[in-house]
CSV table of C-alpha atoms in Angstrom, one decimal:
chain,number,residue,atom,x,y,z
A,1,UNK,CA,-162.5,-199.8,-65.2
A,2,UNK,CA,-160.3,-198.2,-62.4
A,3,UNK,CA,-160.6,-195.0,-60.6
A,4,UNK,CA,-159.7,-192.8,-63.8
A,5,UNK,CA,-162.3,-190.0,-64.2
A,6,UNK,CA,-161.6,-188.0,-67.0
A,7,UNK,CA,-164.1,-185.1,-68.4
A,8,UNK,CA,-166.0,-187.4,-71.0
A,9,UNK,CA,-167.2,-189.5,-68.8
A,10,UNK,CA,-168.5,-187.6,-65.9
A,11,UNK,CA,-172.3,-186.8,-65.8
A,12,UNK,CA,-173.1,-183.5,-65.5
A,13,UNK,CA,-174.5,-182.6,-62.3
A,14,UNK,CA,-177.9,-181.1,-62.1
A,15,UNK,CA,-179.3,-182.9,-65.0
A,16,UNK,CA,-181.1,-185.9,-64.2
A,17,UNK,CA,-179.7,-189.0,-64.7
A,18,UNK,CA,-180.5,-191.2,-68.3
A,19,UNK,CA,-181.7,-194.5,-67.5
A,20,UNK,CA,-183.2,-195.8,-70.0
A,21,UNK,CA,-181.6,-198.4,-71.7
A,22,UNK,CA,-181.5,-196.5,-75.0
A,23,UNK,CA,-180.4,-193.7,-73.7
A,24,UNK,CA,-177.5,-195.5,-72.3
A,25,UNK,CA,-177.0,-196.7,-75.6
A,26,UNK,CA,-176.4,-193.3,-76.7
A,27,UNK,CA,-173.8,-192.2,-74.0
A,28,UNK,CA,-171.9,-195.9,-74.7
A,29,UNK,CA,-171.6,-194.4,-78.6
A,30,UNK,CA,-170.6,-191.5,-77.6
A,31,UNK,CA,-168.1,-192.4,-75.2
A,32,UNK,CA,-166.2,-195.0,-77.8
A,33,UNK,CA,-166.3,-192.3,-80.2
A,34,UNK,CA,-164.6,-189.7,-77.5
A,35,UNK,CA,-162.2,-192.8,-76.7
A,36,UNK,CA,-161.9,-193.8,-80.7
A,37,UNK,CA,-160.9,-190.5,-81.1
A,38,UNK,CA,-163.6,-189.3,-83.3
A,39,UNK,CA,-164.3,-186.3,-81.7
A,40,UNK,CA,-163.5,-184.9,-78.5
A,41,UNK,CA,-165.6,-183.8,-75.6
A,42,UNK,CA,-164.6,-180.5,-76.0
A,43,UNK,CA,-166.2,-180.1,-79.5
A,44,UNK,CA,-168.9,-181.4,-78.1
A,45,UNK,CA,-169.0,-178.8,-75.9
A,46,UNK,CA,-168.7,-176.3,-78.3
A,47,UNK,CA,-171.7,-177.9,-80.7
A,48,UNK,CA,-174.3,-178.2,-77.6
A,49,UNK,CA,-173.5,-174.6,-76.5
A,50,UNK,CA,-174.2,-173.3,-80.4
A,51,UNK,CA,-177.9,-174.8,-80.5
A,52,UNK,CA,-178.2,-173.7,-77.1
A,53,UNK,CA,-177.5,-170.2,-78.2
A,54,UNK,CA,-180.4,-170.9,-80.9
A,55,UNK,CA,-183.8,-169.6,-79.9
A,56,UNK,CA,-186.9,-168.2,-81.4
A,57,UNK,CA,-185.7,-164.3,-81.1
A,58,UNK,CA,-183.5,-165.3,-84.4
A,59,UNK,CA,-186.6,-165.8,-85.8
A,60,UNK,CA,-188.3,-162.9,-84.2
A,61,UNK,CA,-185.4,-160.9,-85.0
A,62,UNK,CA,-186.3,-161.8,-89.1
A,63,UNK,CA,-190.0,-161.3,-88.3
A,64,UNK,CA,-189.5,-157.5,-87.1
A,65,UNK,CA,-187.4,-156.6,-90.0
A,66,UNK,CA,-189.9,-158.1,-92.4
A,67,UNK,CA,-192.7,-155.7,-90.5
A,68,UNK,CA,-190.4,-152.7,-90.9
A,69,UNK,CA,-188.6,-153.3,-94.3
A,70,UNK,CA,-191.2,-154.1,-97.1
A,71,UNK,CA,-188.0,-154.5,-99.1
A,72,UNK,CA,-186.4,-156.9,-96.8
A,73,UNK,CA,-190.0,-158.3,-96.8
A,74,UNK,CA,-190.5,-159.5,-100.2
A,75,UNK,CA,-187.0,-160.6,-100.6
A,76,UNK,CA,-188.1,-163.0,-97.7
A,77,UNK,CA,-191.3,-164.4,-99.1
A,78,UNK,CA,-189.4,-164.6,-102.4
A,79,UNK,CA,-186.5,-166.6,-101.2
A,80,UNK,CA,-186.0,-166.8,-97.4
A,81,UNK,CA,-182.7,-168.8,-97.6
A,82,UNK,CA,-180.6,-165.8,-99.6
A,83,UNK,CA,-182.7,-162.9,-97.5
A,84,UNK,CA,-181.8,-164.3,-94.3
A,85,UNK,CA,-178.4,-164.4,-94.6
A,86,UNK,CA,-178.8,-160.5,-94.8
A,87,UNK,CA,-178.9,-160.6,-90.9
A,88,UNK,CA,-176.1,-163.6,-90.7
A,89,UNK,CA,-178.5,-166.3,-90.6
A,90,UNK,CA,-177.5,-169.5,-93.0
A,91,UNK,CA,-179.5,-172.7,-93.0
A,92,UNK,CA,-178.1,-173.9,-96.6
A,93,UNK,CA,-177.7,-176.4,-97.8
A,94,UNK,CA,-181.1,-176.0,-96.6
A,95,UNK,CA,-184.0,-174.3,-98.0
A,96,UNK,CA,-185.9,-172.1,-96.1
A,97,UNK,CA,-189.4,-170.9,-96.8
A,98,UNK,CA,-191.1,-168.4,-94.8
A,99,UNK,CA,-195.5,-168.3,-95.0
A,100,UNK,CA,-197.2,-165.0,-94.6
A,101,UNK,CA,-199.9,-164.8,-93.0
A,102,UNK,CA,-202.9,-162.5,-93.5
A,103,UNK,CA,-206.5,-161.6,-92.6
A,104,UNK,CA,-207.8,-164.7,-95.0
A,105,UNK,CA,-204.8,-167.0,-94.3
A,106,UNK,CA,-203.0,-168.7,-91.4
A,107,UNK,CA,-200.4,-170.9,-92.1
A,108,UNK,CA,-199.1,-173.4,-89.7
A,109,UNK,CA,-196.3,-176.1,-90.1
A,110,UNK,CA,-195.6,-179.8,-89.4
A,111,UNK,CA,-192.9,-182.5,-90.2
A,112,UNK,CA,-195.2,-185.5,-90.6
A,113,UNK,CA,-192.2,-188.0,-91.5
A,114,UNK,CA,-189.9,-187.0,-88.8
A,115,UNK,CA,-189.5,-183.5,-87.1
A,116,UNK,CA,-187.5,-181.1,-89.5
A,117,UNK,CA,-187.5,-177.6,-87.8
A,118,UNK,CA,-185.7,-174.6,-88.1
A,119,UNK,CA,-183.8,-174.9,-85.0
A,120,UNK,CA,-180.9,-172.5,-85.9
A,121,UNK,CA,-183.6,-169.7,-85.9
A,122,UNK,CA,-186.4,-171.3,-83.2
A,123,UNK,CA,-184.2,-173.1,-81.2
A,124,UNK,CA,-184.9,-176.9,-79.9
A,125,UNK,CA,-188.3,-177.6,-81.2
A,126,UNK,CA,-190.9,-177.7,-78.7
A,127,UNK,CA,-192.3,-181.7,-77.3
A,128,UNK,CA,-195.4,-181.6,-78.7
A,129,UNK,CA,-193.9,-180.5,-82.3
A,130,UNK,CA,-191.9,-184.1,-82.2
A,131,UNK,CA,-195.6,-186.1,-81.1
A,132,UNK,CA,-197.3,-188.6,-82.9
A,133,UNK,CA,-200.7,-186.8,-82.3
A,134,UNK,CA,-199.5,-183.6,-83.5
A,135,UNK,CA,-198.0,-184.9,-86.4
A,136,UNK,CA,-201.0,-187.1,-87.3
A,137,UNK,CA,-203.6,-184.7,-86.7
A,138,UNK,CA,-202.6,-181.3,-87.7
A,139,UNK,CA,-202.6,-182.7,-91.5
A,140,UNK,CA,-206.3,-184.1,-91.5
A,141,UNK,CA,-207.9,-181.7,-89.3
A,142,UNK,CA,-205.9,-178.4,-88.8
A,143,UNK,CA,-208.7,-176.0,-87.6
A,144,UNK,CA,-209.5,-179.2,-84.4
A,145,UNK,CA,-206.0,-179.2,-83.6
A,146,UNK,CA,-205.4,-175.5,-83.5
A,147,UNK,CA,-208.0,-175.0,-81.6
A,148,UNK,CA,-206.5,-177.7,-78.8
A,149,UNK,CA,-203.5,-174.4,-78.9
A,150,UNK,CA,-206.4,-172.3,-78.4
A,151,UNK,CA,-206.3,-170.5,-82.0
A,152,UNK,CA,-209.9,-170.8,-82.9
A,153,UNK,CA,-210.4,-169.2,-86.6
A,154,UNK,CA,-213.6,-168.3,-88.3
A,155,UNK,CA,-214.5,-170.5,-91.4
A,156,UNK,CA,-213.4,-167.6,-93.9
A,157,UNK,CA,-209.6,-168.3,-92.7
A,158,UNK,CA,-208.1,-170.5,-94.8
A,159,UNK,CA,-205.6,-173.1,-93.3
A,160,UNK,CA,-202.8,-173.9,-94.7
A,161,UNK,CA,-200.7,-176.7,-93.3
A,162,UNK,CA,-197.1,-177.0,-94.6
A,163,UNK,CA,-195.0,-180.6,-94.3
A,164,UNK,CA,-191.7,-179.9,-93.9
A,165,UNK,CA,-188.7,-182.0,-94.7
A,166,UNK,CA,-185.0,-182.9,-94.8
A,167,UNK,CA,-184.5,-179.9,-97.5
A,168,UNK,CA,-187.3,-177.3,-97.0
A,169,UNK,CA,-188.4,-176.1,-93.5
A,170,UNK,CA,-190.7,-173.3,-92.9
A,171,UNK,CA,-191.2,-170.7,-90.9
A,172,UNK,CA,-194.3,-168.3,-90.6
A,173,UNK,CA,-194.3,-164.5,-90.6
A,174,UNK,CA,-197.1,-163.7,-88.5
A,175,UNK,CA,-199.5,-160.6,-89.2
A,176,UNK,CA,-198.0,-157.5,-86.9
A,177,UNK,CA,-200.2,-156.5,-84.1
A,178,UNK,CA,-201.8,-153.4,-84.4
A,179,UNK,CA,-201.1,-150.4,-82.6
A,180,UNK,CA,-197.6,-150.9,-83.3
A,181,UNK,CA,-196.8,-148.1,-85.7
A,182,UNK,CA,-193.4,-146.6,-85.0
A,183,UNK,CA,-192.3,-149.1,-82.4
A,184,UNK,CA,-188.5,-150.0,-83.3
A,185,UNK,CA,-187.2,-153.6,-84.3
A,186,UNK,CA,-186.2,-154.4,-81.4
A,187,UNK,CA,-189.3,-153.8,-80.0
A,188,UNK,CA,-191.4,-155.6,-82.2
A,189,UNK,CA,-189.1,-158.4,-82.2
A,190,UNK,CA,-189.9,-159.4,-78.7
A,191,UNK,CA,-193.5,-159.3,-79.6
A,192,UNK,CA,-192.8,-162.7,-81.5
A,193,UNK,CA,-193.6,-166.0,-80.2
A,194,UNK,CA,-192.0,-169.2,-81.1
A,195,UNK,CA,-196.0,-170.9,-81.6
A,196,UNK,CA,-196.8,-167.6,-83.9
A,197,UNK,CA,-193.9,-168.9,-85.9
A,198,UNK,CA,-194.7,-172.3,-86.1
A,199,UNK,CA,-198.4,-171.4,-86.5
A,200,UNK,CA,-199.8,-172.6,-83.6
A,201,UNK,CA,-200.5,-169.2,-82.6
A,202,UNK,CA,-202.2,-166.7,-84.3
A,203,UNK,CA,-202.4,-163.5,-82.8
A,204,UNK,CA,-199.6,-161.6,-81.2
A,205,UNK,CA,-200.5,-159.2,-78.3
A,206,UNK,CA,-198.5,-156.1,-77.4
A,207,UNK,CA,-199.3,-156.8,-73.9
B,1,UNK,CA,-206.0,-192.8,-97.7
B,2,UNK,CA,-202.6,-195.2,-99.2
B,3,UNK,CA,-200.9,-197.3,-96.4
B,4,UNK,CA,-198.2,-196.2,-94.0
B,5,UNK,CA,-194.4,-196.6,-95.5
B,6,UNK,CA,-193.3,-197.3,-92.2
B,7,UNK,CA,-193.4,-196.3,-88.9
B,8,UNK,CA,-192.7,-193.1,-89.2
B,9,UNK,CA,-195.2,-192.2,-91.2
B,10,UNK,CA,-197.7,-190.7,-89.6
B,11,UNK,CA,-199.5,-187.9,-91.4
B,12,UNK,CA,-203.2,-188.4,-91.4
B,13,UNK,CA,-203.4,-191.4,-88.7
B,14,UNK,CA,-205.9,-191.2,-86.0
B,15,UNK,CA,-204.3,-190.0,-82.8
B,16,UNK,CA,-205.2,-188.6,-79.6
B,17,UNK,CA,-205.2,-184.6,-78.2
B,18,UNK,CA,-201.9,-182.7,-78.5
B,19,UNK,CA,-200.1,-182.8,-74.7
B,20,UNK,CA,-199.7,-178.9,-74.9
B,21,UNK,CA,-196.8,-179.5,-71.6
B,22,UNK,CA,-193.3,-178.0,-72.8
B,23,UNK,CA,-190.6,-180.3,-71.6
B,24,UNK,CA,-186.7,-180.0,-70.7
B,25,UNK,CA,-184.3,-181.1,-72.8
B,26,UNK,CA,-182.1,-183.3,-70.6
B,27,UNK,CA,-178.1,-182.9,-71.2
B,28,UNK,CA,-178.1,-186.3,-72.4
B,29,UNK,CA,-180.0,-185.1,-74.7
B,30,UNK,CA,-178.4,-182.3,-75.9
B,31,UNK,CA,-175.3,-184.5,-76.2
B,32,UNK,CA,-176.9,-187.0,-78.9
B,33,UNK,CA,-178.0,-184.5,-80.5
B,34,UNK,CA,-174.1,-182.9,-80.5
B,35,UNK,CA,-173.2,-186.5,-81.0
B,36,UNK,CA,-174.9,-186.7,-84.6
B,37,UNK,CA,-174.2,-183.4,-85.9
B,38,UNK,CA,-170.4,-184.6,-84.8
B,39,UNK,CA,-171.0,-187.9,-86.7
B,40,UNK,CA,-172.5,-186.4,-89.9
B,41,UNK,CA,-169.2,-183.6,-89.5
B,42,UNK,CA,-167.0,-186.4,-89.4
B,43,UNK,CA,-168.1,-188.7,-92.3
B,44,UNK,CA,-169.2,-191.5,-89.8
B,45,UNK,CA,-172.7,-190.6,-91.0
B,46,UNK,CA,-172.9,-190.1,-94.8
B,47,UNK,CA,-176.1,-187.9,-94.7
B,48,UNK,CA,-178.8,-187.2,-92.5
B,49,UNK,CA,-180.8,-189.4,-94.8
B,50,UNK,CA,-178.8,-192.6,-93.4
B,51,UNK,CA,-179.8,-191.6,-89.8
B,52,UNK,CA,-183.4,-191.4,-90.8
B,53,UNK,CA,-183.1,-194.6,-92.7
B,54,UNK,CA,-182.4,-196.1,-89.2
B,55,UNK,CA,-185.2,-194.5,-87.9
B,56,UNK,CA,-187.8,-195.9,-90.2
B,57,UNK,CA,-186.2,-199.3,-89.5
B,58,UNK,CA,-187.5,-199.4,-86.1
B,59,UNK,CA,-190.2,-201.9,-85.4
B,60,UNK,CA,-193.1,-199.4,-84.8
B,61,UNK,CA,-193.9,-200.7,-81.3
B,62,UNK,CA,-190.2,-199.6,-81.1
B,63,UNK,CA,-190.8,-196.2,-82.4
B,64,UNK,CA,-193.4,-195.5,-80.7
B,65,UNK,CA,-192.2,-196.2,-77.3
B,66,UNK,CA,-189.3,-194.5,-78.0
B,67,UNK,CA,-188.0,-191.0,-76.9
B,68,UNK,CA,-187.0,-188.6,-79.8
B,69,UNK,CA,-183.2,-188.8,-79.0
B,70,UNK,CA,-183.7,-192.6,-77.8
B,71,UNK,CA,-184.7,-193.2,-81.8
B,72,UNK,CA,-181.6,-190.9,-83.0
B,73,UNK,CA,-179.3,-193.6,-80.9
B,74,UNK,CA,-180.8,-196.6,-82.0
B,75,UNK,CA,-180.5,-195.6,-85.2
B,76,UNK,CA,-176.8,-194.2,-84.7
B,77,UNK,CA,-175.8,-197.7,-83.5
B,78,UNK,CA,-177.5,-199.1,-86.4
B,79,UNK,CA,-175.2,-197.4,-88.6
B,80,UNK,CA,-171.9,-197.5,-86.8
B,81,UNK,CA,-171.7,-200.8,-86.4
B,82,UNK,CA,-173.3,-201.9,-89.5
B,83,UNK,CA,-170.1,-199.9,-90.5
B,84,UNK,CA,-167.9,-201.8,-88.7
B,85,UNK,CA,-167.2,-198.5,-86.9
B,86,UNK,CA,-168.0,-199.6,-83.8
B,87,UNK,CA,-168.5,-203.6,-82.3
B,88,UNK,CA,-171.8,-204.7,-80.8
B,89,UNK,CA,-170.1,-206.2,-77.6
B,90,UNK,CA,-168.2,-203.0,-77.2
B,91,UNK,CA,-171.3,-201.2,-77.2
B,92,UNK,CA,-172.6,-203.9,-74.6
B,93,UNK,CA,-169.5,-203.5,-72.5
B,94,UNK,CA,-169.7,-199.7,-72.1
B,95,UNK,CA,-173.3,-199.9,-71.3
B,96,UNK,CA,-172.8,-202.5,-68.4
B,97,UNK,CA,-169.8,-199.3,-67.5
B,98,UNK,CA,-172.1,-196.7,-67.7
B,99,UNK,CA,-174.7,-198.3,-65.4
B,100,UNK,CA,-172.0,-199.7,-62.7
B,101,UNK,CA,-170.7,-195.9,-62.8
B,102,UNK,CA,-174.4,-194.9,-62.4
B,103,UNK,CA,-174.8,-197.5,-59.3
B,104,UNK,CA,-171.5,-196.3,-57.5
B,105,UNK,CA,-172.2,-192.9,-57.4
């Protein structure tokens, strides 16, 4: 293969090392499709750095307007895909759903077949989100696996566990914390955790 | 409760406690993940649905041994060179690369 050493195929420093034969298998695709001419490192660049900009303060972000803006608010429960696009957030083609939750209801989600997520507003989806005992579980006994995140919820809460797939994901709007009346939006919006919009957390603290 | 379609599907199953432990995304990693969202840009994937069709292929030893991002490859070869996009023994070739690079550093 010679001494050439262009950008595509240099590891990047600082990251360990793949190896793992199928993870080798997915650097030799990508490198024949950066040598095929398919796409070039540099838009691959430019993709990675675009979900890594993705993290749960988008959602948070949605959350805190929802708390301030009962208008904004019912738009959202009524159809999240068009209301989020209010604050420049597009997941179409997409739908998006978003779950309130309330003193009788906590909603949590799941992807049972795979692991569809809302990663443009929660960013990369957490390990445990993606496992075959989450995914399992959280459908057959919610309140068991909730409690193994530590949410433990009196029998007069109702769970409700949401499947998501390749055309609806969810997201939940958690109940504000009180003690939080004229805080600002930005304020509240750091009060949001990417578990309390997943469901996997219940209660938000103000600190 | 009906029968598993595949290996995938898991909803319901028996299965052990959640591991709570939040883990790294490596930059290979992030890179397949760039890599099929190029693909599915660029027409070499028709839809997402193809890439999960790959997935669900997998024996389910396979899947379950498998790393999130390790399925998304198989599967991406699957389809490429099913495609005629890309050959098997190229694949084979750059692989042998990538590990002598890997060796020599």
């Amino acid at each position: 293969m010679g001494d050439h050493h262009d950008h595509s195929k240099t590891f990047q420093p600082d990251h360990p090392e793949p190896t793992s034969d199928d993870a080798l298998l997915g650097l030799a695709l990508r490198e024949l499709l950066i040598d095929g001419g398919y796409f070039t490192a540099a838009e691959e660049q430019a993709v990675i750095e675009k979900m890594q900009g993705a993290s749960p303060e988008n959602g948070g972000h949605i959350v805190a307007r929802a708390w301030k803006d009962p208008e904004f608010k019912a738009r959202l429960l009524d159809h999240g895909s068009e209301a989020i696009k209010e604050l420049g957030f597009d997941l179409s083609p997409t739908e998006f759903t978003v779950l309130e939750n309330s003193r009788s209801i906590h909603n949590v989600v799941v992807c049972t077949l795979c692991s569809c997520y809302p990663r443009a507003l929660l960013g990369m989806s957490p390990a445990w989100y993606k496992s075959k005992n989450y995914r399992a579980r959280v459908v057959r006994e919610p309140r068991q696996v909730l409690a193994e995140f530590g949410v433990e919820l009196s029998s007069e809460v109702e769970v409700r566990v949401h499947d998501s797939t390749a055309e609806l994901r969810y997201m939940v709007l958690p109940q504000r914390p009180a003690g939080t009346e004229g805080w600002t939006e930005q304020q509240l919006a750091a009060l949001v955790t990417r578990d309390s919009l997943i469901g996997t957390q219940r209660t938000l603290t103000t600190g | 409760m009906t029968q598993p379609s595949g290996p995938h599907d898991l909803g319901g199953l028996d299965a052990g406690p959640v591991d709570l432990a939040e883990k790294d995304t490596a930059y290979w990693e992030w890179q397949i993940d760039a890599m099929i969202r190029l693909a599915l840009q660029k027409g070499l994937l028709t839809d997402f649905a193809e890439l999960r069709d790959g997935i669900e292929r997998l024996a389910p030893e396979d899947y379950e041994k498998l790393s999130y991002y390790e399925r998304w490859a198989r599967s991406l070869a699957y389809a490429l060179v099913s495609k005629g996009i890309l050959q098997q023994a190229d694949i084979d070739q750059t692989i042998a690369a990538l590990r002598q690079r890997q060796a020599g550093r």
